[in-house]
Coordinates of C-alpha atoms in Angstrom, one line a residue:
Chain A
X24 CA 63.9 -48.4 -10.1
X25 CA 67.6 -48.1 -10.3
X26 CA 68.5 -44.5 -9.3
X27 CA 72.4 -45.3 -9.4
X28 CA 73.2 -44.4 -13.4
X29 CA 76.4 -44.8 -14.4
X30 CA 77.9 -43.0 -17.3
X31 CA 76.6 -41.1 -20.2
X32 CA 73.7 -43.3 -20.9
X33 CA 72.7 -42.6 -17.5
X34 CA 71.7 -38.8 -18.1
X35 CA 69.7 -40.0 -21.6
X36 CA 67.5 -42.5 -19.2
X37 CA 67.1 -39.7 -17.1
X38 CA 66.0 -37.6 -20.2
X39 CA 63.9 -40.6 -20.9
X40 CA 61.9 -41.1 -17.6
X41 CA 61.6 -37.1 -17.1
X42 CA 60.2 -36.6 -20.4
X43 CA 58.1 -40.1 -19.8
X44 CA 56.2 -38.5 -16.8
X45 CA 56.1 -35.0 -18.1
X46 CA 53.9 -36.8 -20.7
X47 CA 52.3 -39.4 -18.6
X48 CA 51.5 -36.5 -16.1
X49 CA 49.8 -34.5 -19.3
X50 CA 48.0 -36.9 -20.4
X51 CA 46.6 -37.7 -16.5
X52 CA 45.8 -33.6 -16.3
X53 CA 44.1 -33.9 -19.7
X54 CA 42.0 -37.0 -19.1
X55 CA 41.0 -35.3 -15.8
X56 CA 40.2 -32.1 -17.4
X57 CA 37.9 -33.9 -19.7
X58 CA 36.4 -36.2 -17.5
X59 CA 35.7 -32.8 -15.2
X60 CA 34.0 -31.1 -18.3
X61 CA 32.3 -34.2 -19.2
X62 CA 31.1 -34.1 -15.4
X63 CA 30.3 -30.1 -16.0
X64 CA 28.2 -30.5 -18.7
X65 CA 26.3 -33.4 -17.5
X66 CA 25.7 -31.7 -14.5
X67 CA 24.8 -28.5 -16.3
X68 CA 23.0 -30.3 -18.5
X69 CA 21.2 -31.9 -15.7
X70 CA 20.5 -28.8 -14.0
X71 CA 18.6 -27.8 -17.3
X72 CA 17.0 -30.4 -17.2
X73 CA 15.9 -30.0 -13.9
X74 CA 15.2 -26.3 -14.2
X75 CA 13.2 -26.9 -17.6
X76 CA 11.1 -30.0 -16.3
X77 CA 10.6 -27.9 -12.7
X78 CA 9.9 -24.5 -14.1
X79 CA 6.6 -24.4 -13.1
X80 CA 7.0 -25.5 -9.3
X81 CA 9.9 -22.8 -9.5
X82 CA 7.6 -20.2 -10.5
X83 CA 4.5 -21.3 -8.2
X84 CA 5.9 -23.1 -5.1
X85 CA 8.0 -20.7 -2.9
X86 CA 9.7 -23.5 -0.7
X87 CA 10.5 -24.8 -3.9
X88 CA 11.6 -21.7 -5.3
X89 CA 13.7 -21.0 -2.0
X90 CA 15.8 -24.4 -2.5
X91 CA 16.6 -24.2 -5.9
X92 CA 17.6 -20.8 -5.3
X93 CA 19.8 -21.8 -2.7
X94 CA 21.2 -24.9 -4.2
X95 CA 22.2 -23.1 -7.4
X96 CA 23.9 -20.3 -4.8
X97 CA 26.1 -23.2 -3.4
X98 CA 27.2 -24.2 -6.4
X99 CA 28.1 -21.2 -8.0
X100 CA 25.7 -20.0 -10.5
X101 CA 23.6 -17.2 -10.4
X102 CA 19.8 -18.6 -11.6
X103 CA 19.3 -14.3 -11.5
X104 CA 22.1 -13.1 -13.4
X105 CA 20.6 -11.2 -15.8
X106 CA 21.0 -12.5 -19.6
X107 CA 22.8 -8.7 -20.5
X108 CA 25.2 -8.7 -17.9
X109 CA 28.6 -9.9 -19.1
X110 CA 28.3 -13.3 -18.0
X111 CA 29.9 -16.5 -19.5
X112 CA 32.9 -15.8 -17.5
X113 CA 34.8 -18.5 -15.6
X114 CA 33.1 -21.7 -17.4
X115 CA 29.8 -21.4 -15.7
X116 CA 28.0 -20.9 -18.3
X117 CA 27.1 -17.3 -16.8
X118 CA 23.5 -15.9 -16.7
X119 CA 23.3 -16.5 -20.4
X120 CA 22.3 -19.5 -20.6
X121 CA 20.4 -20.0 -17.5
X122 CA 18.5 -16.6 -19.0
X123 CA 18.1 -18.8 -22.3
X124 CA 16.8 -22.2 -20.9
X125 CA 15.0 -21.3 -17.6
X126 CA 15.9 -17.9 -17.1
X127 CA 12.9 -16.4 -18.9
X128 CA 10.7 -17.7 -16.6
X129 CA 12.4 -17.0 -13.3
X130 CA 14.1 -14.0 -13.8
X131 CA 11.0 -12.7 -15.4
X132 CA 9.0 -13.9 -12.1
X133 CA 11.6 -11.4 -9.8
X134 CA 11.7 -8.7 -12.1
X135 CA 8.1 -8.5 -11.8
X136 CA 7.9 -8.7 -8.3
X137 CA 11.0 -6.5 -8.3
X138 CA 8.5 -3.6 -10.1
X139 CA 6.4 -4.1 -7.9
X140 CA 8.5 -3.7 -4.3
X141 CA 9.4 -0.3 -6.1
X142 CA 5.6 0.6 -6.7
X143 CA 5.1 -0.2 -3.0
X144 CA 7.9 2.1 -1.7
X145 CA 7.1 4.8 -3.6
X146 CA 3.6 4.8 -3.0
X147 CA 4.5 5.0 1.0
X148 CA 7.8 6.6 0.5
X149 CA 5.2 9.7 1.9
X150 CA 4.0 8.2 4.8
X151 CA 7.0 6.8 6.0
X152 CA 10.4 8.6 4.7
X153 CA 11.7 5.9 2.4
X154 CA 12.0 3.0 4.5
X155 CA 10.0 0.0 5.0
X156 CA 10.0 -3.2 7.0
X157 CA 10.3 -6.2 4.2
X158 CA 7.7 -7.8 6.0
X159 CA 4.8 -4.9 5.2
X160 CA 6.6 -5.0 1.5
X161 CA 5.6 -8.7 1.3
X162 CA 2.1 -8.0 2.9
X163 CA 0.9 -5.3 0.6
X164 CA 2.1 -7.3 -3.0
X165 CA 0.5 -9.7 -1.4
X166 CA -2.5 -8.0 -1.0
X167 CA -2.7 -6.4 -3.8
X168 CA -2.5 -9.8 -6.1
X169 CA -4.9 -11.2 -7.7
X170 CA -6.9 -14.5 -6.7
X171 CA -4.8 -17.6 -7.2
X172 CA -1.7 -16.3 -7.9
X173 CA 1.3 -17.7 -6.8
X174 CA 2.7 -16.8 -3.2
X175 CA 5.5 -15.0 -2.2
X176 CA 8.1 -15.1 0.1
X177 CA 10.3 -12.2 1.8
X178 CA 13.5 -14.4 0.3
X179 CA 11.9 -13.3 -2.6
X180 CA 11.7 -10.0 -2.0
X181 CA 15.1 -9.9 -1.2
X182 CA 16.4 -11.3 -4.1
X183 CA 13.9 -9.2 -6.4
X184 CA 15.7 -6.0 -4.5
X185 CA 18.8 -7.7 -5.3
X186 CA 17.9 -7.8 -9.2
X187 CA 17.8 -3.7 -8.3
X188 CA 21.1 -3.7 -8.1
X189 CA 22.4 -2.7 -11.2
X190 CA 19.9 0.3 -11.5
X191 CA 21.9 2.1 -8.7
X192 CA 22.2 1.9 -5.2
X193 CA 18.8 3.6 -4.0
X194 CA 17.3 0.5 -3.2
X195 CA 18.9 -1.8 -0.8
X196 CA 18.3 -3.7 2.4
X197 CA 19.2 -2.6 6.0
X198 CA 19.0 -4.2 9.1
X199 CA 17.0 -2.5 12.2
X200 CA 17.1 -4.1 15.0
X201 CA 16.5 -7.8 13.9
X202 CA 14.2 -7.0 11.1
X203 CA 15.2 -6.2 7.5
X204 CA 14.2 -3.0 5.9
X205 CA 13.4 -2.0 2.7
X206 CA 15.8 1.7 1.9
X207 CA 14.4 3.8 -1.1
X208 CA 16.4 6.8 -0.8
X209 CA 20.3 7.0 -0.8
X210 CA 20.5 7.4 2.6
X211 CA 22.2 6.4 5.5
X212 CA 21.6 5.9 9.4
X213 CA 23.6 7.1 11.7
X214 CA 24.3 4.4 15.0
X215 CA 21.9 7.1 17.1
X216 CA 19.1 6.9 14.1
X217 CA 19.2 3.0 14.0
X218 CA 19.0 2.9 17.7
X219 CA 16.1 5.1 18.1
X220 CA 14.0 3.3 15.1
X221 CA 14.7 0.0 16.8
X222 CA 13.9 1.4 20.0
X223 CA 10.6 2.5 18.1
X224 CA 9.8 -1.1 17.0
X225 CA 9.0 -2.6 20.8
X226 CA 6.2 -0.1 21.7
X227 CA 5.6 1.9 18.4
X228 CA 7.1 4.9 19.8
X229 CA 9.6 7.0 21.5
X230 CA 9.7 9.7 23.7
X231 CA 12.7 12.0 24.4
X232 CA 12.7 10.7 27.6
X233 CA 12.4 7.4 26.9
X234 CA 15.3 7.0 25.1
X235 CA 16.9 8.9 28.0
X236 CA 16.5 6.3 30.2
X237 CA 16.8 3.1 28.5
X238 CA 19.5 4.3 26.6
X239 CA 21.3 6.3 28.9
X240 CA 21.3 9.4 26.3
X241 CA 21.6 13.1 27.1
X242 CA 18.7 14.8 26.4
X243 CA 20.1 16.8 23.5
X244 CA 21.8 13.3 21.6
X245 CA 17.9 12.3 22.0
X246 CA 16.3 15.0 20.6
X247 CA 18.9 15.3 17.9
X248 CA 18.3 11.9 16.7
X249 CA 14.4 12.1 16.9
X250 CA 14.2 15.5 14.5
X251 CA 15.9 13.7 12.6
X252 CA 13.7 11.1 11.9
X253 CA 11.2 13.3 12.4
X254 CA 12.8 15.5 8.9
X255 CA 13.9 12.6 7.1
X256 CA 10.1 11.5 7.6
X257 CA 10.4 8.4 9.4
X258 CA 8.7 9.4 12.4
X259 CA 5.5 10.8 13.0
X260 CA 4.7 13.1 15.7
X261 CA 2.0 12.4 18.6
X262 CA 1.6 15.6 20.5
X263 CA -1.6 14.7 22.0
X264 CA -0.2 12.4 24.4
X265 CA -0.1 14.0 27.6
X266 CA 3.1 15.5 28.8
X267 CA 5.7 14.5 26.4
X268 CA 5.3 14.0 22.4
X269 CA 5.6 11.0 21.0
X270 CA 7.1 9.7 17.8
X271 CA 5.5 6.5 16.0
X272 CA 7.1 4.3 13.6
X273 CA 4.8 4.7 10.9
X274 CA 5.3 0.8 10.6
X275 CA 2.5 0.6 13.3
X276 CA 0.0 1.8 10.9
X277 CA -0.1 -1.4 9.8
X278 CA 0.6 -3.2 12.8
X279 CA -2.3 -2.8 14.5
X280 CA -4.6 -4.3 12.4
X281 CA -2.2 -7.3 12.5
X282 CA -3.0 -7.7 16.2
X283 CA -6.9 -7.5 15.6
X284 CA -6.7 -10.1 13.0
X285 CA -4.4 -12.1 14.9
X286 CA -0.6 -12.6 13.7
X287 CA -1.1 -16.3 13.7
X288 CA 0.5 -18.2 10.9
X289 CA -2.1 -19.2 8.2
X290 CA -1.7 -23.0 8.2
Chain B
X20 CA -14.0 -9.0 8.7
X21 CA -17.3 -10.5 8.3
X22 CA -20.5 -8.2 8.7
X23 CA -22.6 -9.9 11.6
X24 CA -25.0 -6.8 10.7
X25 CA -28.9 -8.2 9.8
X26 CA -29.3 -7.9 6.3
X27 CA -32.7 -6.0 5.6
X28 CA -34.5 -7.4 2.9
X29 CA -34.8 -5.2 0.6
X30 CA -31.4 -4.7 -1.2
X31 CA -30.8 -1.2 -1.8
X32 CA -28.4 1.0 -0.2
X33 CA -27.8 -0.7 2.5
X34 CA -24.5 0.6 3.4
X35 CA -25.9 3.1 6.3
X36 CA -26.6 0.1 8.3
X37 CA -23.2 -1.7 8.9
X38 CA -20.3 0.4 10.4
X39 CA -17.8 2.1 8.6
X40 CA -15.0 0.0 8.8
X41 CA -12.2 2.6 9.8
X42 CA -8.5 2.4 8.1
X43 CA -5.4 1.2 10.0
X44 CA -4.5 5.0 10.1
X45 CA -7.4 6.0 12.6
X46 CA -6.0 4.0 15.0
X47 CA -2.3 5.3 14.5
X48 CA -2.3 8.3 17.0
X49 CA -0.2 10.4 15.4
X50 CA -2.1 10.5 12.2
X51 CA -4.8 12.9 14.5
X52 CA -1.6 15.7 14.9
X53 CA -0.5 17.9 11.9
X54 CA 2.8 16.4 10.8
X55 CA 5.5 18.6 10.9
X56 CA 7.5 17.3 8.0
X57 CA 6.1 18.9 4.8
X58 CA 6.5 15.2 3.5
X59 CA 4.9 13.4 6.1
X60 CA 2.2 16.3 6.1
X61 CA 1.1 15.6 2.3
X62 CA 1.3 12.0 3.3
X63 CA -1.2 12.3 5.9
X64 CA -3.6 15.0 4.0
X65 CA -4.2 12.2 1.2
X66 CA -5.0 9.5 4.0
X67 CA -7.5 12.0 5.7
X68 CA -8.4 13.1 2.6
X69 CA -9.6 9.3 1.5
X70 CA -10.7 8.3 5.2
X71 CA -13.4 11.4 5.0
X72 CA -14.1 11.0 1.1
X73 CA -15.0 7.2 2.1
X74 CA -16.6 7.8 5.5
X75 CA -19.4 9.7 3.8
X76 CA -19.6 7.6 0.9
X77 CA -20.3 4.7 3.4
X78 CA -22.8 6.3 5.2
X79 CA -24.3 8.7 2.2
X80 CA -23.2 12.1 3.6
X81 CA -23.9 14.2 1.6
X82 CA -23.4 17.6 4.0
X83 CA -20.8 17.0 6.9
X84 CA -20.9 19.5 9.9
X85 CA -17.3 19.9 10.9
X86 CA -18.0 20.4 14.7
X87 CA -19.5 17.1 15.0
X88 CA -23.1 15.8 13.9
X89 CA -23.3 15.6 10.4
X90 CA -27.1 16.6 8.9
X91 CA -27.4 14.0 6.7
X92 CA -30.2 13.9 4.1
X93 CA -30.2 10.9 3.3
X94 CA -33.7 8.3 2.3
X95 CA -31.9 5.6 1.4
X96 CA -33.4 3.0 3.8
X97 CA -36.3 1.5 1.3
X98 CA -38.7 1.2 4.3
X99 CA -39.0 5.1 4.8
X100 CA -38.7 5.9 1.2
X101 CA -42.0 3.8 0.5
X102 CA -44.1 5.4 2.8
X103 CA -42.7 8.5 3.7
X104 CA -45.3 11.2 3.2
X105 CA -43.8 14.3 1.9
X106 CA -41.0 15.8 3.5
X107 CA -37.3 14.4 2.8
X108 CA -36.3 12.3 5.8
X109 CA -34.1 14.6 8.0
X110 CA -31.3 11.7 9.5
X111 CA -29.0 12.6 12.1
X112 CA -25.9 10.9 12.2
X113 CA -23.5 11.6 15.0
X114 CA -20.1 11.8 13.3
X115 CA -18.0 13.3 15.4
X116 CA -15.8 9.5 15.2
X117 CA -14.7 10.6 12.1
X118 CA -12.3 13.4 13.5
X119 CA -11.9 11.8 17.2
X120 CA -11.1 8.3 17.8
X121 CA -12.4 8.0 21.7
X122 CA -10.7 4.5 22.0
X123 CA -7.3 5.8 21.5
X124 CA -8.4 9.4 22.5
X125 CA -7.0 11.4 20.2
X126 CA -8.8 14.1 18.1
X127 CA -8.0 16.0 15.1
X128 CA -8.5 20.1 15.6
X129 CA -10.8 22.2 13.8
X130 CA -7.8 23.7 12.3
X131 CA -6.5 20.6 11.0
X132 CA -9.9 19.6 9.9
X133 CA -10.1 22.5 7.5
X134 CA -7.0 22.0 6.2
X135 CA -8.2 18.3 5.2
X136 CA -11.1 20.0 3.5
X137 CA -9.0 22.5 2.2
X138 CA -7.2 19.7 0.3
X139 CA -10.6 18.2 -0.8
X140 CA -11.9 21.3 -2.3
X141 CA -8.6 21.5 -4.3
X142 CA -9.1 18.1 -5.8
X143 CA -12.8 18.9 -6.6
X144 CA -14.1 16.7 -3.6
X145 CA -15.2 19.2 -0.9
X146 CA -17.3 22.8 -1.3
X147 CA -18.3 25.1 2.1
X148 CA -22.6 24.7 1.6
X149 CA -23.0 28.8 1.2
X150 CA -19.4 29.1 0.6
X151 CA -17.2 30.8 3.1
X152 CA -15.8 28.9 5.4
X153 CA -19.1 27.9 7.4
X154 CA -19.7 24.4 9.3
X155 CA -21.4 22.5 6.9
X156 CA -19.6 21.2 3.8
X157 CA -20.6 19.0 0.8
X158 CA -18.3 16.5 0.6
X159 CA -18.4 15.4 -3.2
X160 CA -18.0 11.0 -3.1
X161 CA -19.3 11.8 -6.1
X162 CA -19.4 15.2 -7.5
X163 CA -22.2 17.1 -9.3
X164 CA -21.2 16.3 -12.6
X165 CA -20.9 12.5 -11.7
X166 CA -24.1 12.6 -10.3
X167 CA -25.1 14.4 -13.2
X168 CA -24.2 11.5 -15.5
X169 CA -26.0 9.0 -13.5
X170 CA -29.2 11.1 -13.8
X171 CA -28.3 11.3 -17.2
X172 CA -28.0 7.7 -17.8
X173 CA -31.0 6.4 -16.0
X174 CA -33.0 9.1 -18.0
X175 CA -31.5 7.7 -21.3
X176 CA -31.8 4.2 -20.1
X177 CA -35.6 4.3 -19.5
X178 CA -36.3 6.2 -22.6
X179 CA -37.4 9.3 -20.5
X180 CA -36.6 12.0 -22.3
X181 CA -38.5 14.3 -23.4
X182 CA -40.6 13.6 -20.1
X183 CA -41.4 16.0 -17.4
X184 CA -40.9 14.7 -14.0
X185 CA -40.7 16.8 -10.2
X186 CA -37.2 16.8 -8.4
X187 CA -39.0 14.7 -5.8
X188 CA -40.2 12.1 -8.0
X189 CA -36.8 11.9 -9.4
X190 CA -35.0 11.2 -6.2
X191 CA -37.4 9.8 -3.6
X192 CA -40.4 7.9 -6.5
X193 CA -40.7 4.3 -7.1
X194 CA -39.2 4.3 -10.5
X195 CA -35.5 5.4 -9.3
X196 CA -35.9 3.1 -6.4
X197 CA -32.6 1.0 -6.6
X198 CA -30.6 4.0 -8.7
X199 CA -27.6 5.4 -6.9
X200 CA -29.1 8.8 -6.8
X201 CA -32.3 7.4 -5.1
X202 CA -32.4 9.4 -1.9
X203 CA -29.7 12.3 -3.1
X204 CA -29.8 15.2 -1.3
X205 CA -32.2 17.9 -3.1
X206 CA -29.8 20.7 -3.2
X207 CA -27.2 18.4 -4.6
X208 CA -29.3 17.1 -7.3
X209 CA -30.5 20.5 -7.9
X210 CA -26.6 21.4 -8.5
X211 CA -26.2 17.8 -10.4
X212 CA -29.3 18.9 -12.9
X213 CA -27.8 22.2 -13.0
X214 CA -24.9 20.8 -14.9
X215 CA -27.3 19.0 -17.5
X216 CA -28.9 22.6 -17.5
X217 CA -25.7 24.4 -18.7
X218 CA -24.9 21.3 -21.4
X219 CA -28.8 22.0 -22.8
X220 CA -29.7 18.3 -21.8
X221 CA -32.3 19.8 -19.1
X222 CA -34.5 22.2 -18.2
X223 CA -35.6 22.9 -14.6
X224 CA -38.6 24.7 -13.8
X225 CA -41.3 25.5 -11.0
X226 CA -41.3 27.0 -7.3
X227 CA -38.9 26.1 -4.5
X228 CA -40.4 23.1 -3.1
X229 CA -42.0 22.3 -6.3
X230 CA -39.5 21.9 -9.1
X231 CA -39.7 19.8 -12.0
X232 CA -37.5 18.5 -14.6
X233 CA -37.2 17.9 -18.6
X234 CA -34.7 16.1 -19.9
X235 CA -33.8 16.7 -23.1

């Protein structure tokens, strides 16, 4: 294309070829816009299909449950968002209509389970100040379910905790140590807490001394932290142990047994 | 758990015969030391409370001793009960591994002990035998009125009323054999027809070893 115009008529087949690819350009943008929302809706469509056709294994199969879960994550919608949160937004199609199609079933299935991890922590909320390994969560549902129902997984758990969320902020996860917690009441640990209860998870216990010596604290930083626990109601007191008192996690109440039984994997 | 106990033939109560099979709290060593925390405290009352409640229901205790061996009443093996001559089968049951768990050596104090019956008698489930605070204590797994309404039921169930029958016969005779309250401690059934007494669905009668019934 000649780019050397020469008089007037030049700047009108500038006008022209401007004004050509402004419109050319347009109608490119447009027929990629629709081809993207044709691609959207199949997809979503697809994904309704899919989530209609596998509803049941969704409900009943917790690998399966797991995948989808994570699959809809990575693609940007939100299987949990609830139906009455202000979804739609952004083209997605929101929690609305996943609440609609499949929705029912699924978000039904964690706010379920979601009343019952609140059941669980308040029922030992006693016995061990409010906060619970996710594992002993998972155990007791499980226990308590009937025959034949369908399993459950701690990614579960965590996203039924998750579906919480809007009630507030009492319930929410926390990490000790390398194992996640389940925290009932609005409260935070302090670095020294956090350390002592993971210190608590290799034996069971602490001692003041112990946690003079493997962590290097002064006695009073020690004996600060373990009261406490001790107050808040996550340790319990051993004073029959010989020289120094103990404190337990009560998490070892249910250890044990797990060691009698032996913590193999049920395959 | 399986129960690699012998099973005796004859199916009655025959929960005396396997061991109690003890909580994952018995073997948590703290749980034998009064909790400080008010909290934690409440907490562990309720788990004692169940762990003794449950203890004696497994083994038919009817009257714990505190400081250890338990006097337990109890005719519920079938074999006695059939040809036992008169007197109520005195059983001795050491229970002193209810408060004190030898394996991880830890003991709960006499102090703390009352305290965990202190919390039963609140809730209905404990009473000092002579009141005060002696060393024997009921321990109600199922309290005089339940028992009461057992009696009651079995009496309405086998068309008995009207009938006149001893306290013996009603606990330790042929015709009960299989009924919960077979084998019931006499001084608990006495308080369990007491009840039926007061509601004018029985009237007790006779001498102290040789009391009698109608039920109404």
């Amino acid at each position: 294309m000649s780019r050397k115009g020469v008089g007037l008529a030049a700047f009108d087949r500038s006008r022209l070829t401007s004004a050509q690819y402004a419109s050319h350009g347009s109608s490119l943008r447009s027929a990629n816009a629709a081809a993207l929302e044709t691609q959207l809706a199949v997809f979503r469509s697809l994904l309704h299909q899919f989530a209609a056709t596998h509803a049941k294994d969704i409900r009943s199969n917790p690998t399966f449950r797991a995948q989808f879960a994570r699959m809809c994550a990575a693609i940007g919608v939100d299987p949990l968002a609830s139906s009455t949160s202000t979804g739609g937004g952004e083209g997605k199609g929101g929690g609305s209509i996943w609440a609609q199609l499949l929705g029912r079933s699924v978000n039904d299935f964690y706010f379920e389970l979601a009343v019952r991890v609140v059941e669980v922590c308040s029922e030992t909320r006693g016995e061990n100040g409010g906060l619970i390994e996710l594992r002993k969560v998972r155990e007791r549902i499980m226990s308590n379910r009937v025959e034949g129902a369908s399993e459950i997984t701690e990614d579960d758990i965590l996203r039924a905790v998750g579906t919480l969320k809007p009630l507030g902020s009492a319930y929410s996860i926390i990490r000790v140590g390398s194992k996640p917690y389940i925290r009932s009441v609005p409260k935070e640990l302090n670095t020294d807490q956090s350390a002592v209860l993971e210190a608590a998870q290799v034996l069971g216990y602490v001692s003041v001394s112990m946690l003079m010596v493997n962590l290097r604290w002064a006695r009073a930083r020690a004996q600060t932290a373990i009261e406490d626990l001790v107050g808040e109601g996550m340790l319990w007191v051993d004073k029959q142990s010989g020289d120094e008192w103990e404190y337990w996690s009560p998490g070892f109440m249910l250890d044990e047994d797990q060691q009698h039984f032996g913590g193999e994997t049920p395959s | 758990m399986s129960n690699p106990t012998p099973t005796p033939p004859p199916p009655t109560s025959s929960s005396s015969t396997t061991s109690f099979p003890f909580p994952r709290e018995y073997s948590f060593p703290p749980f034998f030391t009064r909790q400080t925390n008010l909290t934690t405290h409440h907490a562990q009352l309720v788990k004692w409370a169940a762990l003794v409640v449950a203890y004696c229901r497994h083994y038919r205790i009817f009257k714990l001793a505190l400081s250890g061996t338990g006097t337990v009443a109890t005719n519920t093996t079938t074999s006695i009960t059939t040809t036992a001559g008169g007197d109520q089968q005195q059983q001795q049951r050491d229970t002193t591994e209810l408060f004190h768990n030898r394996r991880i050596n830890r003991r709960l104090s006499l102090a703390d002990i009352r305290e965990v019956i202190d919390f039963l008698r609140k809730d209905g489930r404990a009473e000092y035998v002579n009141g005060g605070g002696g060393d024997l204590v009921w321990i109600y797994w199922r309290t005089p009125e339940e028992w009461a309404a057992l009696v009651e039921a079995w009496v309405e169930a086998t068309g008995q009323r009207g009938s006149v029958m001893t306290l013996y016969e009603l606990v330790e005779g042929d015709a009960t054999l299989g009924e919960e309250f077979h084998g019931l401690d006499q001084d608990l059934l006495l308080k369990a027809l007491n009840v039926l007494v007061k509601r004018g669905k029985a009237q007790i009668f006779g001498q102290e070893d040789s009391r009698g019934v109608k039920f109404f």
